[in-house]
CSV table of N, CA and C in Angstrom, one decimal:
chain,number,residue,atom,x,y,z
A,1,MET,N,-37.5,-5.1,-42.9
A,1,MET,CA,-36.8,-5.7,-41.8
A,1,MET,C,-35.8,-6.7,-42.4
A,2,ASP,N,-34.7,-6.7,-42.3
A,2,ASP,CA,-33.6,-7.7,-43.0
A,2,ASP,C,-33.5,-8.8,-42.1
A,3,SER,N,-33.5,-9.9,-42.7
A,3,SER,CA,-33.5,-11.3,-42.2
A,3,SER,C,-32.1,-11.1,-41.1
A,4,ASN,N,-31.2,-10.4,-41.5
A,4,ASN,CA,-30.1,-10.3,-40.5
A,4,ASN,C,-30.2,-9.8,-39.2
A,5,ASP,N,-31.4,-9.1,-39.1
A,5,ASP,CA,-31.6,-8.5,-37.8
A,5,ASP,C,-32.0,-9.4,-36.6
A,6,PHE,N,-32.2,-10.7,-37.3
A,6,PHE,CA,-32.4,-11.8,-36.1
A,6,PHE,C,-31.3,-12.9,-35.8
A,7,ILE,N,-30.4,-12.4,-36.5
A,7,ILE,CA,-29.2,-13.4,-36.3
A,7,ILE,C,-28.4,-12.9,-35.1
A,8,PHE,N,-28.3,-13.6,-34.1
A,8,PHE,CA,-27.2,-13.1,-33.0
A,8,PHE,C,-26.0,-14.3,-33.0
A,9,THR,N,-25.0,-13.5,-32.9
A,9,THR,CA,-23.7,-14.4,-32.6
A,9,THR,C,-23.7,-14.8,-31.0
A,10,LYS,N,-22.8,-15.7,-30.9
A,10,LYS,CA,-22.7,-16.1,-29.4
A,10,LYS,C,-22.2,-14.8,-28.6
A,11,GLU,N,-21.2,-14.0,-28.9
A,11,GLU,CA,-21.2,-13.0,-28.4
A,11,GLU,C,-21.9,-11.9,-28.2
A,12,ILE,N,-22.6,-11.8,-29.0
A,12,ILE,CA,-23.9,-10.8,-28.9
A,12,ILE,C,-24.8,-11.2,-27.7
A,13,CYS,N,-25.2,-12.4,-27.8
A,13,CYS,CA,-26.1,-13.1,-26.6
A,13,CYS,C,-25.5,-13.0,-25.3
A,14,GLU,N,-24.3,-13.3,-25.3
A,14,GLU,CA,-23.5,-13.0,-23.9
A,14,GLU,C,-23.4,-11.5,-23.5
A,15,ASN,N,-23.2,-10.6,-24.5
A,15,ASN,CA,-23.2,-9.4,-24.1
A,15,ASN,C,-24.7,-8.9,-23.8
A,16,LYS,N,-25.8,-9.2,-24.2
A,16,LYS,CA,-27.0,-8.9,-23.9
A,16,LYS,C,-27.4,-9.5,-22.5
A,17,LEU,N,-27.0,-10.7,-22.4
A,17,LEU,CA,-27.0,-11.5,-21.1
A,17,LEU,C,-26.5,-10.8,-20.0
A,18,ASP,N,-25.0,-10.5,-20.1
A,18,ASP,CA,-24.5,-10.0,-19.2
A,18,ASP,C,-25.1,-8.6,-18.7
A,19,HIS,N,-25.5,-7.7,-20.0
A,19,HIS,CA,-26.4,-6.4,-19.4
A,19,HIS,C,-27.5,-6.8,-18.8
A,20,LEU,N,-28.3,-7.8,-19.2
A,20,LEU,CA,-29.4,-8.1,-18.3
A,20,LEU,C,-29.3,-8.4,-16.8
A,21,ILE,N,-28.2,-9.1,-16.8
A,21,ILE,CA,-27.7,-9.8,-15.5
A,21,ILE,C,-27.6,-8.3,-14.3
A,22,ASN,N,-26.7,-7.5,-15.1
A,22,ASN,CA,-26.2,-6.2,-14.4
A,22,ASN,C,-27.5,-5.3,-13.9
A,23,ILE,N,-28.4,-5.2,-14.7
A,23,ILE,CA,-29.7,-4.5,-14.5
A,23,ILE,C,-30.3,-5.4,-13.4
A,24,VAL,N,-30.7,-6.5,-13.4
A,24,VAL,CA,-31.4,-7.1,-12.2
A,24,VAL,C,-30.7,-7.0,-11.1
A,25,GLU,N,-29.3,-7.2,-11.1
A,25,GLU,CA,-28.5,-7.3,-9.8
A,25,GLU,C,-28.7,-5.9,-9.2
A,26,LYS,N,-28.6,-4.7,-10.2
A,26,LYS,CA,-28.9,-3.6,-9.4
A,26,LYS,C,-30.2,-3.4,-9.0
A,27,MET,N,-31.1,-4.0,-9.8
A,27,MET,CA,-32.5,-3.7,-9.1
A,27,MET,C,-32.8,-4.4,-7.9
A,28,GLU,N,-32.2,-5.7,-7.8
A,28,GLU,CA,-32.0,-6.2,-6.3
A,28,GLU,C,-31.6,-5.5,-5.2
A,29,TYR,N,-30.3,-4.8,-5.6
A,29,TYR,CA,-29.6,-4.3,-4.7
A,29,TYR,C,-30.2,-3.1,-4.2
A,30,THR,N,-30.9,-2.2,-5.2
A,30,THR,CA,-31.7,-1.3,-4.7
A,30,THR,C,-32.9,-1.5,-3.9
A,31,LEU,N,-33.6,-2.8,-4.3
A,31,LEU,CA,-34.9,-2.8,-3.6
A,31,LEU,C,-34.4,-3.5,-2.3
A,32,GLU,N,-33.2,-4.2,-2.2
A,32,GLU,CA,-33.0,-4.9,-0.9
A,32,GLU,C,-32.5,-3.7,0.1
A,33,THR,N,-31.9,-2.7,-0.5
A,33,THR,CA,-31.3,-1.6,0.6
A,33,THR,C,-32.5,-0.5,1.0
A,34,LYS,N,-33.7,-0.7,0.3
A,34,LYS,CA,-34.7,0.2,0.6
A,34,LYS,C,-35.7,-0.7,1.6
A,35,ILE,N,-35.6,-1.9,1.3
A,35,ILE,CA,-36.5,-2.8,2.3
A,35,ILE,C,-35.6,-3.1,3.6
A,36,SER,N,-34.5,-3.3,3.3
A,36,SER,CA,-33.6,-3.6,4.7
A,36,SER,C,-32.4,-3.0,4.8
A,37,PRO,N,-32.5,-1.6,5.2
A,37,PRO,CA,-31.3,-0.8,5.3
A,37,PRO,C,-29.9,-1.3,6.1
A,38,ASP,N,-30.4,-2.0,7.1
A,38,ASP,CA,-29.5,-2.6,7.9
A,38,ASP,C,-28.6,-3.7,7.4
A,39,LYS,N,-29.2,-4.4,6.2
A,39,LYS,CA,-28.6,-5.5,5.7
A,39,LYS,C,-28.5,-6.6,6.6
A,40,THR,N,-29.3,-6.8,7.6
A,40,THR,CA,-28.9,-7.8,8.7
A,40,THR,C,-29.0,-9.3,8.0
A,41,TYR,N,-29.9,-9.6,7.0
A,41,TYR,CA,-30.1,-10.8,6.3
A,41,TYR,C,-29.6,-10.5,4.7
A,42,SER,N,-28.5,-10.0,4.6
A,42,SER,CA,-28.0,-9.6,3.1
A,42,SER,C,-27.5,-10.6,2.4
A,43,PHE,N,-28.0,-10.8,1.4
A,43,PHE,CA,-27.3,-11.7,0.3
A,43,PHE,C,-26.0,-10.9,-0.2
A,44,TRP,N,-26.3,-9.5,-0.5
A,44,TRP,CA,-25.2,-8.6,-0.9
A,44,TRP,C,-24.2,-8.5,-0.1
A,45,LYS,N,-24.6,-8.5,1.3
A,45,LYS,CA,-23.4,-8.3,2.4
A,45,LYS,C,-22.3,-9.5,2.2
A,46,ASN,N,-22.8,-10.8,2.0
A,46,ASN,CA,-22.0,-11.9,1.9
A,46,ASN,C,-21.4,-11.8,0.6
A,47,LYS,N,-22.1,-11.4,-0.6
A,47,LYS,CA,-21.3,-11.3,-1.8
A,47,LYS,C,-20.4,-10.3,-1.9
A,48,GLU,N,-20.5,-9.4,-1.2
A,48,GLU,CA,-19.5,-8.0,-1.3
A,48,GLU,C,-18.4,-8.3,-0.2
A,49,GLY,N,-18.4,-9.4,0.6
A,49,GLY,CA,-17.6,-9.6,1.7
A,49,GLY,C,-17.4,-8.7,2.7
A,50,ALA,N,-18.3,-7.8,2.8
A,50,ALA,CA,-18.5,-6.8,3.9
A,50,ALA,C,-18.7,-7.6,5.2
C-alpha cells in the first residue's frame, strides 16, 4: 500500500459524503414507503412538496 492511498482532498471527502447521504436517503425513503405506504406522517411528503 502506498501512503497516498490515505490522503483525501476536501473534494474527495465531499463527494464520498454526498454519495453516502444519497444512499441513506434512498434507504430511508424505501423503508418509509414500505412501512407507511399512505405517507400520512411522511417526512418525504414535506421534503418533496407533495
